[in-house]
XYZ file of C-alpha atoms in Angstrom:
782
model
C 6.348 -1.581 8.680
C 5.571 -2.434 12.054
C 2.044 -1.504 13.400
C 0.210 -2.151 16.155
C -1.187 -5.764 16.103
C -5.023 -4.499 17.419
C -5.127 -2.877 14.141
C -6.258 -6.530 12.220
C -9.313 -5.202 13.542
C -10.034 -2.476 11.182
C -11.226 -5.148 8.842
C -14.231 -6.192 10.873
C -16.016 -2.830 10.385
C -15.244 -2.828 7.082
C -16.445 -6.191 6.536
C -19.843 -5.494 8.462
C -21.080 -2.528 6.571
C -20.609 -4.754 3.412
C -22.653 -7.484 5.125
C -25.036 -5.060 6.352
C -25.711 -3.716 2.690
C -25.800 -7.319 1.783
C -28.536 -7.885 4.038
C -30.582 -5.287 2.849
C -30.774 -6.202 -0.316
C -31.240 -9.323 0.069
C -34.681 -8.508 1.650
C -36.146 -7.749 -1.914
C -34.315 -9.614 -4.393
C -34.079 -13.595 -4.985
C -30.662 -15.325 -6.293
C -30.032 -17.789 -9.146
C -27.165 -19.284 -8.325
C -25.224 -22.899 -9.332
C -22.485 -23.969 -11.197
C -21.234 -23.738 -15.034
C -19.835 -26.921 -16.658
C -18.621 -28.768 -19.675
C -21.176 -31.267 -20.762
C -18.662 -33.587 -22.460
C -15.922 -33.469 -19.141
C -18.137 -32.265 -16.613
C -15.374 -29.997 -15.888
C -16.090 -26.405 -13.979
C -15.834 -23.519 -16.222
C -13.936 -20.434 -15.073
C -14.570 -16.902 -16.106
C -18.432 -17.833 -17.825
C -20.426 -14.635 -18.197
C -24.067 -15.375 -16.838
C -26.648 -12.988 -17.353
C -30.694 -12.377 -17.303
C -32.742 -10.047 -20.145
C -33.315 -7.944 -16.609
C -29.892 -7.003 -16.456
C -28.347 -3.697 -17.794
C -24.871 -4.675 -15.969
C -22.450 -7.322 -16.681
C -24.204 -10.258 -14.535
C -22.321 -12.760 -12.814
C -19.197 -14.326 -13.746
C -18.153 -18.027 -12.248
C -15.581 -17.931 -9.975
C -12.331 -20.281 -9.954
C -14.475 -23.280 -8.836
C -17.232 -22.496 -11.640
C -19.746 -21.115 -9.154
C -21.903 -18.013 -10.169
C -25.281 -15.885 -9.033
C -27.090 -13.505 -10.215
C -29.842 -11.621 -8.328
C -33.561 -10.673 -9.618
C -36.986 -9.876 -8.615
C -39.861 -12.255 -8.577
C -40.607 -13.070 -12.450
C -40.257 -14.931 -15.548
C -36.399 -14.277 -17.058
C -34.360 -15.492 -20.217
C -31.038 -16.529 -18.920
C -28.083 -16.325 -21.553
C -24.656 -18.067 -20.736
C -21.764 -16.879 -22.622
C -17.819 -18.675 -22.656
C -15.678 -18.416 -25.617
C -15.753 -21.821 -27.689
C -19.128 -23.020 -26.376
C -22.369 -22.778 -27.374
C -24.367 -19.736 -26.456
C -26.607 -21.352 -23.723
C -30.337 -19.507 -23.370
C -32.811 -20.651 -21.051
C -36.623 -19.423 -19.761
C -36.929 -19.278 -15.845
C -39.881 -18.750 -13.560
C -38.219 -17.388 -10.205
C -40.455 -17.201 -7.320
C -37.610 -17.885 -4.905
C -33.965 -18.525 -4.589
C -33.143 -21.039 -7.526
C -30.202 -23.382 -8.102
C -29.636 -24.087 -11.289
C -26.548 -25.720 -12.759
C -25.616 -24.608 -16.299
C -24.142 -27.326 -18.372
C -22.310 -25.733 -21.510
C -21.667 -27.693 -25.119
C -18.277 -27.114 -26.663
C -18.622 -25.627 -30.163
C -16.554 -25.830 -33.276
C -15.207 -22.450 -35.141
C -15.082 -21.807 -38.906
C -11.690 -20.635 -39.704
C -12.546 -16.956 -39.836
C -13.767 -17.193 -36.549
C -11.129 -18.820 -34.795
C -10.654 -17.371 -31.665
C -7.482 -17.488 -28.925
C -9.423 -15.941 -25.929
C -11.416 -16.978 -22.607
C -13.308 -13.980 -21.751
C -15.773 -11.784 -22.769
C -15.213 -9.946 -25.827
C -15.049 -6.184 -24.027
C -13.604 -7.686 -20.327
C -10.382 -5.695 -21.118
C -12.200 -2.471 -21.665
C -14.960 -2.851 -18.575
C -12.965 -5.097 -15.845
C -10.826 -2.717 -13.402
C -8.243 -5.424 -12.453
C -5.016 -3.958 -14.246
C -2.069 -6.235 -15.318
C -3.915 -9.421 -15.903
C -3.016 -11.676 -17.854
C -5.423 -14.922 -18.944
C -3.521 -17.612 -20.883
C -5.475 -19.639 -23.218
C -4.232 -23.270 -23.220
C -4.860 -24.150 -26.739
C -2.588 -21.014 -27.856
C 0.016 -22.582 -25.643
C 0.246 -25.619 -27.276
C 0.933 -24.092 -30.840
C 3.758 -22.095 -29.789
C 7.217 -22.905 -31.216
C 9.003 -23.849 -28.336
C 12.850 -25.339 -27.070
C 12.898 -29.278 -28.090
C 9.114 -29.522 -28.462
C 8.234 -29.200 -24.976
C 5.186 -27.192 -24.294
C 5.937 -24.497 -21.737
C 3.685 -22.164 -19.526
C 6.591 -20.175 -18.105
C 8.126 -19.781 -21.320
C 4.731 -18.864 -22.872
C 4.002 -16.003 -20.415
C 7.599 -14.441 -21.339
C 6.539 -13.384 -24.826
C 3.892 -10.544 -22.932
C 4.990 -6.985 -22.049
C 6.600 -6.398 -18.322
C 7.514 -10.048 -18.076
C 11.237 -10.825 -18.824
C 13.053 -13.983 -19.309
C 15.582 -15.146 -16.817
C 18.070 -15.898 -19.927
C 18.705 -18.440 -22.273
C 16.366 -21.070 -22.677
C 15.688 -20.368 -19.050
C 11.740 -21.059 -17.586
C 12.539 -17.951 -14.911
C 11.106 -15.039 -15.698
C 10.765 -11.089 -14.409
C 8.377 -9.164 -13.845
C 8.144 -5.324 -14.076
C 11.622 -5.113 -12.284
C 11.088 -8.201 -9.598
C 13.893 -10.980 -9.540
C 12.574 -14.540 -10.104
C 12.237 -15.435 -6.654
C 9.361 -12.384 -6.300
C 6.840 -14.506 -8.181
C 4.348 -16.386 -6.520
C 3.628 -19.606 -8.536
C 0.697 -21.591 -7.935
C -0.277 -24.925 -8.554
C -3.845 -25.599 -7.321
C -3.131 -23.217 -4.688
C 0.519 -24.906 -3.714
C 3.157 -22.432 -3.523
C 5.998 -24.373 -6.355
C 9.283 -22.510 -5.067
C 11.809 -23.995 -7.776
C 9.244 -23.941 -10.730
C 12.041 -25.436 -13.350
C 13.623 -28.585 -14.531
C 17.251 -28.941 -16.149
C 18.530 -25.825 -14.471
C 16.107 -23.800 -16.316
C 15.448 -24.826 -19.607
C 12.257 -26.546 -18.863
C 9.052 -25.806 -16.352
C 8.118 -28.180 -13.575
C 4.310 -27.453 -15.484
C 2.888 -30.132 -18.153
C 0.609 -28.362 -19.769
C -1.776 -31.753 -20.572
C -2.462 -31.456 -16.982
C -3.377 -27.735 -16.663
C -6.932 -26.093 -16.962
C -6.261 -22.456 -16.531
C -3.702 -19.869 -15.890
C -4.009 -16.849 -15.018
C -0.780 -14.192 -14.115
C -1.592 -10.799 -12.192
C 1.614 -8.374 -13.104
C 0.203 -5.237 -11.690
C -2.362 -5.130 -8.914
C -2.657 -8.159 -7.230
C -6.200 -9.105 -5.601
C -6.119 -9.195 -1.681
C -6.579 -13.098 -1.465
C -2.956 -13.281 -2.903
C -0.015 -12.205 -1.012
C 3.848 -13.026 0.211
C 5.578 -12.062 -3.360
C 6.674 -8.436 -4.288
C 6.094 -8.323 -8.017
C 3.420 -10.931 -9.683
C 1.294 -13.887 -9.263
C 0.778 -16.698 -11.423
C -2.226 -18.991 -10.310
C -2.393 -22.288 -12.480
C -5.045 -24.813 -11.712
C -5.300 -28.270 -12.526
C -7.760 -30.138 -14.823
C -10.310 -31.941 -12.659
C -10.577 -35.177 -14.827
C -13.173 -35.964 -17.072
C -16.515 -37.434 -15.049
C -18.084 -38.376 -18.327
C -15.617 -40.827 -20.423
C -12.113 -42.335 -20.410
C -9.345 -40.240 -21.924
C -6.061 -41.237 -22.907
C -3.372 -38.953 -24.524
C -0.059 -38.225 -24.764
C 3.170 -37.316 -26.988
C 6.820 -38.607 -27.884
C 9.072 -35.677 -28.498
C 12.501 -35.459 -28.978
C 13.625 -35.062 -25.401
C 10.761 -36.295 -23.547
C 7.301 -38.338 -23.277
C 4.510 -37.605 -21.887
C 0.913 -39.662 -21.052
C -2.557 -38.364 -19.796
C -4.913 -40.449 -18.444
C -8.464 -39.424 -17.040
C -11.946 -40.582 -16.397
C -14.886 -41.146 -14.091
C -14.547 -42.714 -10.729
C -18.341 -42.702 -10.346
C -19.903 -41.348 -13.371
C -21.338 -37.830 -13.344
C -20.050 -38.149 -9.221
C -16.459 -38.148 -9.306
C -13.220 -38.207 -11.534
C -9.589 -38.286 -12.028
C -6.888 -37.377 -13.882
C -3.174 -38.749 -13.802
C -0.720 -36.761 -16.336
C 3.094 -38.256 -15.871
C 6.092 -36.889 -17.919
C 10.074 -38.311 -18.375
C 12.919 -37.289 -20.444
C 15.227 -40.074 -21.955
C 18.686 -38.081 -22.494
C 20.107 -40.280 -19.966
C 18.994 -43.654 -21.901
C 21.094 -42.325 -25.094
C 24.094 -42.040 -22.785
C 23.902 -45.947 -21.779
C 24.930 -46.387 -25.880
C 28.279 -45.272 -25.343
C 30.990 -47.189 -25.480
C 33.316 -45.051 -22.811
C 31.939 -46.317 -19.175
C 32.253 -42.618 -17.810
C 29.883 -41.424 -20.158
C 27.577 -44.597 -19.566
C 27.516 -43.934 -16.047
C 26.699 -40.456 -16.686
C 22.612 -39.236 -15.557
C 20.663 -36.797 -16.510
C 16.679 -36.283 -16.788
C 13.733 -35.135 -15.019
C 10.525 -36.787 -14.699
C 6.942 -35.280 -12.947
C 3.565 -36.498 -11.968
C 0.175 -34.488 -11.476
C -2.279 -36.278 -9.767
C -5.931 -34.552 -9.099
C -9.384 -36.249 -8.102
C -12.564 -35.349 -6.977
C -15.944 -36.307 -5.575
C -19.487 -34.258 -5.560
C -20.807 -35.402 -1.730
C -23.934 -33.647 -2.820
C -25.794 -30.647 -4.342
C -23.693 -28.413 -2.029
C -20.444 -29.524 -1.326
C -17.586 -31.300 -3.777
C -13.737 -32.212 -2.231
C -10.759 -32.219 -4.432
C -7.464 -33.812 -3.732
C -4.494 -32.752 -5.844
C -0.673 -33.361 -6.258
C 2.347 -33.141 -7.774
C 5.690 -34.744 -7.621
C 8.576 -33.885 -9.652
C 12.079 -34.658 -9.888
C 15.435 -33.789 -11.381
C 18.798 -35.948 -11.405
C 22.157 -35.112 -12.648
C 24.998 -37.341 -12.125
C 28.833 -37.627 -13.264
C 30.160 -41.416 -12.917
C 30.187 -42.425 -9.673
C 31.844 -39.012 -8.335
C 29.110 -36.812 -8.269
C 25.425 -36.733 -8.059
C 22.252 -34.413 -7.123
C 18.774 -34.708 -7.264
C 16.097 -31.671 -6.591
C 12.716 -31.483 -6.872
C 9.151 -30.382 -5.550
C 6.194 -31.896 -3.798
C 2.850 -30.317 -3.534
C -0.557 -31.718 -2.053
C -3.940 -29.418 -1.852
C -6.962 -30.719 -0.347
C -9.629 -28.492 -0.924
C -13.648 -28.474 0.384
C -16.159 -26.565 -2.017
C -19.200 -25.606 0.107
C -22.204 -23.803 -0.993
C -23.553 -22.046 2.322
C -26.722 -20.503 0.379
C -27.557 -18.579 -2.856
C -24.952 -15.944 -2.444
C -22.266 -17.282 -0.166
C -19.898 -19.847 -1.361
C -17.102 -21.354 0.705
C -13.510 -22.783 -0.019
C -11.535 -24.616 2.767
C -7.643 -25.782 1.714
C -5.221 -27.828 3.432
C -2.200 -27.277 1.465
C 1.546 -28.938 1.682
C 4.413 -27.960 -0.315
C 8.094 -29.013 0.004
C 11.211 -28.312 -2.287
C 13.904 -30.725 -1.561
C 17.743 -30.779 -2.752
C 20.481 -33.434 -2.034
C 24.267 -33.342 -3.251
C 26.550 -36.738 -3.193
C 29.716 -35.859 -3.586
C 32.126 -39.449 -3.526
C 35.788 -39.954 -3.269
C 36.860 -43.661 -1.725
C 35.785 -43.460 1.837
C 35.287 -40.006 1.880
C 32.092 -39.383 1.081
C 29.960 -36.135 1.327
C 26.592 -35.691 1.680
C 24.487 -32.203 1.618
C 20.695 -31.732 1.990
C 18.473 -28.978 2.265
C 14.429 -28.163 2.095
C 11.766 -25.428 2.368
C 8.674 -26.762 3.634
C 5.233 -25.341 4.009
C 1.880 -26.128 5.867
C -0.789 -24.298 4.972
C -4.547 -23.693 5.991
C -6.820 -21.520 3.929
C -10.506 -20.465 4.375
C -11.729 -18.278 1.704
C -15.336 -16.698 0.848
C -17.051 -15.642 -1.997
C -20.412 -13.447 -1.763
C -22.335 -12.096 -4.337
C -23.722 -9.107 -2.851
C -26.153 -8.008 -5.990
C -25.184 -8.208 -9.681
C -23.241 -5.363 -9.161
C -21.012 -5.975 -6.140
C -18.822 -8.985 -5.364
C -17.221 -9.287 -1.795
C -14.526 -11.549 -1.265
C -12.848 -12.318 2.132
C -10.801 -14.899 4.002
C -7.887 -15.358 6.273
C -4.706 -18.271 5.908
C -2.110 -19.554 8.658
C 1.064 -20.800 6.745
C 3.906 -22.706 9.091
C 7.068 -22.274 7.317
C 10.158 -24.515 7.586
C 13.431 -23.830 6.165
C 16.434 -26.430 6.505
C 19.617 -24.506 5.069
C 21.586 -27.447 4.987
C 22.953 -30.436 6.630
C 26.112 -31.643 5.681
C 27.556 -35.429 6.545
C 29.698 -37.822 5.729
C 30.690 -41.652 5.580
C 33.863 -41.246 7.216
C 33.688 -41.528 10.879
C 36.383 -38.919 11.582
C 34.108 -36.311 9.997
C 32.158 -34.375 12.059
C 28.745 -33.460 10.541
C 27.167 -29.989 10.254
C 23.556 -29.324 10.954
C 22.673 -25.953 10.095
C 19.667 -25.022 12.229
C 16.501 -24.665 10.779
C 14.136 -21.343 10.424
C 10.537 -21.881 11.704
C 8.346 -18.758 11.263
C 4.363 -18.378 11.024
C 2.708 -16.574 8.413
C -0.554 -15.501 8.702
C -3.008 -13.229 7.032
C -6.424 -11.356 6.639
C -7.941 -10.147 3.568
C -11.190 -8.263 2.430
C -11.814 -7.156 -1.109
C -14.925 -5.931 -2.808
C -15.397 -5.641 -6.521
C -18.316 -3.034 -7.449
C -19.832 -1.168 -10.739
C -20.390 2.099 -9.182
C -21.958 3.087 -12.307
C -22.386 1.935 -15.967
C -18.830 3.957 -16.528
C -16.569 3.158 -13.303
C -15.852 -0.033 -11.848
C -13.726 -0.557 -8.975
C -11.807 -3.264 -7.083
C -10.559 -2.518 -3.734
C -9.672 -4.253 -0.642
C -7.327 -4.861 2.139
C -4.544 -7.384 3.624
C -3.264 -7.485 7.049
C -0.139 -10.175 7.124
C 1.986 -10.677 10.003
C 5.047 -13.013 10.469
C 6.403 -14.364 13.742
C 9.768 -15.852 14.046
C 10.148 -18.798 16.453
C 12.942 -20.262 17.744
C 14.497 -22.887 18.440
C 18.013 -21.415 17.602
C 20.748 -19.106 17.397
C 20.104 -15.607 15.926
C 22.791 -13.200 16.000
C 23.226 -9.402 16.583
C 25.820 -7.477 13.914
C 27.898 -4.335 13.945
C 27.935 -2.153 10.878
C 30.891 -4.020 9.451
C 28.832 -7.462 9.738
C 30.677 -8.613 12.885
C 29.030 -10.647 15.191
C 27.966 -8.430 18.615
C 25.958 -10.879 20.569
C 24.487 -14.500 20.100
C 20.904 -14.664 21.097
C 19.721 -18.151 22.109
C 15.865 -18.962 21.743
C 14.182 -22.102 23.049
C 11.470 -23.928 20.844
C 8.210 -21.991 20.074
C 9.647 -18.607 21.456
C 9.574 -15.635 19.373
C 12.422 -13.784 17.981
C 10.931 -11.217 16.171
C 7.192 -10.278 14.802
C 6.283 -8.050 11.858
C 2.794 -6.610 11.113
C 2.057 -4.945 7.381
C -1.095 -3.216 5.971
C -1.016 -4.216 2.372
C -4.029 -1.561 0.820
C -4.708 -2.544 -3.100
C -7.256 -0.566 -5.457
C -7.943 -0.450 -8.885
C -10.409 1.589 -11.104
C -11.694 1.619 -14.964
C -13.515 4.340 -16.690
C -15.281 3.722 -19.527
C -14.921 6.090 -21.850
C -17.224 4.230 -24.607
C -18.087 0.528 -25.677
C -14.680 0.395 -27.367
C -12.225 2.075 -24.775
C -11.418 3.041 -21.263
C -8.657 4.327 -18.626
C -7.302 2.453 -15.782
C -5.268 3.072 -12.817
C -4.178 1.421 -9.638
C -2.091 1.162 -6.597
C -1.015 -1.701 -4.507
C 1.616 -2.449 -1.673
C 3.169 -5.843 -1.345
C 4.974 -7.431 1.435
C 7.360 -10.317 0.955
C 8.455 -12.153 4.069
C 10.918 -15.347 2.175
C 13.910 -14.204 0.535
C 15.897 -16.189 -2.077
C 19.730 -14.897 -1.597
C 21.905 -16.130 -4.832
C 25.064 -14.582 -5.993
C 24.876 -16.214 -9.482
C 23.989 -14.815 -12.740
C 21.406 -17.443 -13.037
C 18.863 -19.555 -10.963
C 20.031 -22.707 -9.301
C 18.598 -25.120 -7.161
C 20.815 -24.787 -4.470
C 20.031 -20.780 -3.848
C 19.220 -20.322 -0.206
C 16.116 -19.492 0.978
C 15.554 -17.436 3.936
C 12.778 -16.186 6.185
C 12.723 -12.696 7.779
C 14.541 -12.608 11.085
C 15.673 -10.235 13.490
C 18.253 -8.539 11.124
C 16.211 -9.204 7.517
C 12.857 -7.165 7.234
C 10.113 -7.836 5.351
C 10.827 -6.463 1.626
C 7.807 -4.020 0.888
C 7.145 -2.955 -2.776
C 4.173 0.091 -3.408
C 3.540 0.136 -7.322
C 1.245 2.642 -9.196
C -0.091 2.064 -12.607
C -2.136 3.920 -15.224
C -3.127 2.500 -18.638
C -5.069 2.860 -21.712
C -7.316 0.431 -23.059
C -8.684 0.232 -26.546
C -10.533 -2.376 -28.526
C -10.828 -1.766 -32.014
C -12.473 -3.648 -35.512
C -15.488 -4.857 -33.601
C -13.040 -6.170 -30.827
C -10.830 -7.754 -33.199
C -7.790 -6.125 -31.868
C -7.072 -5.426 -28.565
C -4.524 -2.368 -27.669
C -3.108 -1.462 -24.607
C -0.779 1.088 -23.243
C 0.307 0.719 -19.471
C 3.130 2.563 -17.552
C 4.092 2.032 -14.206
C 6.251 3.037 -11.091
C 7.458 0.598 -8.414
C 9.589 1.681 -5.153
C 11.213 -0.861 -3.087
C 12.013 -0.795 0.913
C 14.151 -3.151 3.097
C 15.862 -5.006 -0.265
C 18.637 -7.201 0.291
C 22.221 -8.050 -1.791
C 25.281 -9.776 -0.608
C 28.422 -8.790 -0.232
C 31.359 -8.663 -2.619
C 32.816 -12.132 -1.939
C 30.018 -13.187 0.239
C 30.121 -16.899 1.033
C 26.483 -18.046 1.022
C 26.595 -21.959 1.149
C 27.379 -24.249 3.984
C 27.690 -20.836 6.282
C 25.414 -21.018 9.861
C 25.974 -17.473 9.691
C 25.108 -16.594 6.597
C 23.381 -13.452 7.448
C 26.474 -11.814 8.099
C 27.276 -11.745 4.135
C 24.587 -9.983 3.173
C 23.507 -6.416 3.211
C 20.429 -5.258 4.558
C 17.875 -1.620 4.202
C 18.363 -1.169 0.593
C 16.177 0.833 -1.708
C 14.729 0.010 -5.113
C 13.075 1.972 -8.031
C 11.649 -0.004 -11.340
C 9.878 2.109 -14.102
C 8.611 1.032 -17.500
C 6.265 1.406 -20.515
C 4.354 -1.642 -21.433
C 2.598 -1.743 -25.145
C 0.746 -4.535 -27.017
C -1.384 -5.051 -29.672
C -3.357 -8.424 -30.097
C -5.280 -9.699 -32.838
C -7.716 -12.534 -31.671
C -9.970 -13.694 -34.327
C -9.429 -14.935 -38.026
C -6.696 -17.462 -39.604
C -4.104 -15.158 -38.456
C -4.066 -14.249 -34.633
C -0.730 -13.360 -32.477
C 0.225 -10.036 -30.630
C 3.249 -7.521 -30.777
C 4.456 -6.141 -27.633
C 6.894 -3.977 -26.515
C 8.417 -3.192 -23.073
C 10.715 0.149 -22.045
C 11.721 0.397 -18.811
C 14.419 0.260 -15.574
C 14.864 -1.313 -12.733
C 17.750 -0.067 -10.102
C 18.805 -0.520 -6.504
C 20.836 1.601 -4.031
C 22.954 0.099 -1.097
C 25.074 2.561 0.865
C 28.203 -0.201 0.658
C 27.767 -0.778 -3.106
C 28.929 1.452 -6.042
C 29.545 4.478 -3.445
C 25.877 4.734 -2.562
C 24.786 5.311 -5.662
C 21.905 3.377 -8.137
C 22.897 0.352 -9.731
C 21.370 -1.527 -12.413
C 19.634 -4.814 -11.386
C 21.009 -7.874 -12.786
C 17.253 -7.881 -14.346
C 17.571 -4.501 -15.560
C 16.595 -4.228 -19.506
C 15.989 -1.231 -21.298
C 13.752 -2.560 -24.236
C 12.352 -5.921 -24.884
C 10.055 -6.495 -27.774
C 7.987 -9.858 -28.717
C 6.159 -10.765 -31.978
C 4.389 -14.371 -31.644
C 1.860 -15.236 -35.156
C -0.624 -18.122 -35.631
C -1.885 -18.868 -38.590
C -4.367 -21.503 -39.439
C -4.199 -22.382 -42.881
C -6.647 -24.993 -43.407
C -8.533 -27.542 -40.870
C -5.052 -29.542 -40.535
C -2.329 -27.370 -40.779
C -1.639 -24.430 -38.302
C 2.056 -22.444 -38.547
C 3.335 -20.612 -35.823
C 6.343 -18.163 -35.528
C 7.864 -15.923 -32.420
C 10.855 -13.228 -32.303
C 11.935 -11.945 -29.591
C 14.645 -9.313 -28.562
C 15.646 -7.859 -25.625
C 18.720 -5.693 -24.330
C 21.627 -7.383 -22.598
C 21.216 -7.944 -18.759
C 23.050 -5.830 -16.493
C 26.152 -7.493 -15.360
C 29.698 -7.427 -13.662
C 32.660 -7.584 -15.607
C 36.232 -7.422 -14.068
C 37.839 -3.877 -14.647
C 41.412 -5.192 -14.259
C 43.558 -7.572 -12.825
C 46.751 -8.377 -10.942
C 49.305 -11.519 -10.209
C 49.443 -13.398 -6.697
C 51.962 -15.618 -6.813
C 52.015 -16.195 -10.410
C 48.367 -16.594 -10.773
C 46.123 -14.223 -11.979
C 43.313 -12.799 -10.220
C 40.841 -10.346 -11.498
C 39.338 -7.172 -10.180
C 36.158 -6.309 -9.581
C 34.456 -2.780 -8.982
C 31.527 -1.521 -10.501
C 28.449 -3.654 -9.555
C 26.782 -4.688 -12.719
C 28.005 -1.932 -14.436
C 28.337 -3.741 -18.190
C 25.978 -5.146 -20.453
C 25.955 -8.857 -22.028
C 24.924 -8.221 -25.757
C 21.739 -7.726 -26.926
C 19.706 -11.141 -27.361
C 17.462 -12.147 -30.007
C 15.848 -15.431 -31.949
C 13.657 -16.752 -34.304
C 11.499 -19.682 -33.431
C 8.982 -21.514 -35.934
C 6.424 -24.310 -35.730
C 4.185 -26.203 -38.268
C 1.459 -28.812 -37.107
C -0.465 -31.014 -38.852
C -3.732 -32.692 -37.322
C -4.700 -36.423 -38.289
C -7.700 -36.010 -40.983
C -11.290 -35.592 -39.074
C -13.393 -38.543 -38.836
C -16.852 -38.666 -36.854
C -16.999 -42.632 -36.202
C -13.595 -42.662 -34.235
C -12.374 -40.745 -31.351
C -8.668 -41.512 -32.029
C -6.612 -38.421 -32.905
C -3.477 -37.233 -33.801
C -1.170 -34.590 -34.780
C 2.825 -34.051 -35.822
C 4.229 -30.692 -34.448
C 7.888 -29.836 -36.279
C 9.815 -26.836 -34.509
C 13.057 -24.911 -35.343
C 14.207 -22.853 -32.318
C 16.613 -20.167 -33.108
C 15.958 -20.517 -36.898
C 18.489 -18.118 -38.185
C 21.201 -19.247 -36.029
C 22.119 -16.634 -33.969
C 25.067 -17.037 -31.707
C 23.774 -15.597 -28.403
C 25.964 -14.949 -25.336
C 24.744 -17.659 -22.433
C 27.870 -16.703 -20.343
C 31.254 -14.594 -21.232
C 34.119 -16.043 -19.411
C 37.652 -13.830 -19.144
C 40.857 -15.125 -19.466
C 44.853 -14.368 -20.215
C 45.658 -14.064 -23.660
C 47.950 -17.283 -24.302
C 50.076 -15.367 -26.404
C 50.298 -12.182 -24.179
C 49.414 -12.864 -20.350
C 49.349 -8.936 -20.223
C 46.109 -9.272 -22.250
C 42.687 -10.708 -21.063
C 40.722 -12.102 -23.682
C 36.534 -12.775 -23.565
C 35.163 -16.207 -24.390
C 31.457 -16.589 -25.045
C 29.919 -19.657 -24.440
C 26.830 -20.001 -26.627
C 24.064 -22.698 -25.957
C 21.596 -23.379 -28.793
C 22.018 -22.751 -32.655
C 19.347 -24.368 -34.974
C 17.970 -26.722 -32.391
C 14.993 -28.732 -34.475
C 12.291 -30.810 -32.666
C 9.510 -33.343 -33.743
C 6.548 -34.055 -31.648
C 3.547 -36.684 -32.076
C 0.789 -35.938 -29.668
C -2.202 -38.580 -29.825
C -5.597 -38.975 -27.647
C -8.032 -41.895 -27.828
């Protein structure tokens, strides 16, 4: 949707009205504000509930940087702070003016019968208006059985309803009908373009370095943008500013180490986490020289430091560096990886206004080397972002909170450079794609009454495509009509879009509520792939004069219920999503090493996704876990495909079931298990075949007209902790796991070939990746 750029000023009267309301309130109220921290590590705590005895409302919740603010009249108050896993904090405060008060919470050991796996207030799921938001608990993730013992944030979220695995062992995921490229994955605010190792079998996120994970699969808050389906906001640990800690683990396929401690005690800290696989080391034991020279491994490094400049200011510097290396002898080598960096400045403007300024860098790059005598061939590509972001949190009063901000991103996409050592080879430099993406947003969270809670907001986004480069115009058949040449910095195309978001909860009783939401999202970067599973060499393209921004509108409704004094949570959500400006590839498209790749694409498609999600979760007791079920459809429509009829998207699956259980037998033994089932993905199989020069050529007609076989699997694990000894700091544990415990031969790939006994017939050969995969991991901390 194109709009007049002057419409961006629509945000200003909204903000002026809200700020005037804030000013009137501020004249009669005082504010208690500060930061909520962990007493042992100094880490700020996200989502702590802060309340005074004068408040009938919920009070304040600490933000993503631990900052809180509550409003009171002059007087003496009892301040109460609640955070699951920590001792209840209470204190008496005499308030005669605005008061700065930092809160230090002490971790609390719980008895077996009180084991809980959530990190939010007991009835947050009832009262909060935000729909489709999931907060993952890192302790819970650590206990789930996983492939080869590698704890994995991305695989853990695939066990929730509405979120589907991209395939066997794959860390990619689909959310409410969207493709894996439609998920915005942030690590300390930096986008991660390829969040997987070893072609998708492991994610790039080392759990040792992660503090908080929040997934938005419904209405995204207005501060997020750039993707259609979901946001996964991952925040790294800040580091212990009290004492030095060393922890890590040695597993079946990899080892990891985590070091954290103070730079200046109580004022600054650091954390460094590293991980590396060592399958390549076993290859070197082979007597076969070809196998011996093969390479297959990945490594990653997380690092973060922070410094408290004063009572109102704090600096953070964090980075991630990861790489995959895959090589077959001396003939073929490829490597790919991500680099991110975030410099953040937190500033408390006053007792109610909190500021965060971020400068963010992100780069994804892959390299391929093909060696054949003197004709060595090299292929390189990258996606690079530079992002400046300013966010404000305004605590207007105890029932009203405003967020607003702006950000500007420069995207540089290099589709590829092909070069050779051979002096006779003409190197090909496919032109870089450059663009500026900017946005301004405002969001207001308000408790309109004791029963009605609202979040509503507006995001204004803009993409400007700039030169230098050649840009093409096509006819309906994809033939080039004209080539337009633009110089450096010239505007090729500009797209403005308004993205309204709103969600509400209506509390029927303290145990149940109804919720509804609407959101519009816009995506300006697009991943182009004709493979059934993701590849690091898949092509990212920005919107252009031909490729319009993708747009998705989503409506959702839900019923939420807590049972047995909040011991159980039940939710039922339905959604309908309709999508515009969808992109797909033409049959037989050549996407790689093609400077005119847009000629291989279809534009202007539509899509629809709809479904029902059910979740029953047990939060307290020796046995915790959940059962999730999703019933859904996802379809696309292009005039050029399947005669213009709707066809299933590759991520379309009718049924998806997950069962998760964690049983704490005693202080030392914990058992866990997961069982999943889902309908086979939509896939294009050949409908016939014919001969050309005595070679069989398969005929493909209907796009995604067939199904892979249904998938199901059971994983189990057991963890034994070392005996507790209060006199020593050292701790250790062993985790034993079995992936695919009953040996189901799930189809990873099906290939069609001529029957060797009768070439007129065709046979289908199924490839299975994993069957009975055991793992052992030793974890330590001192």
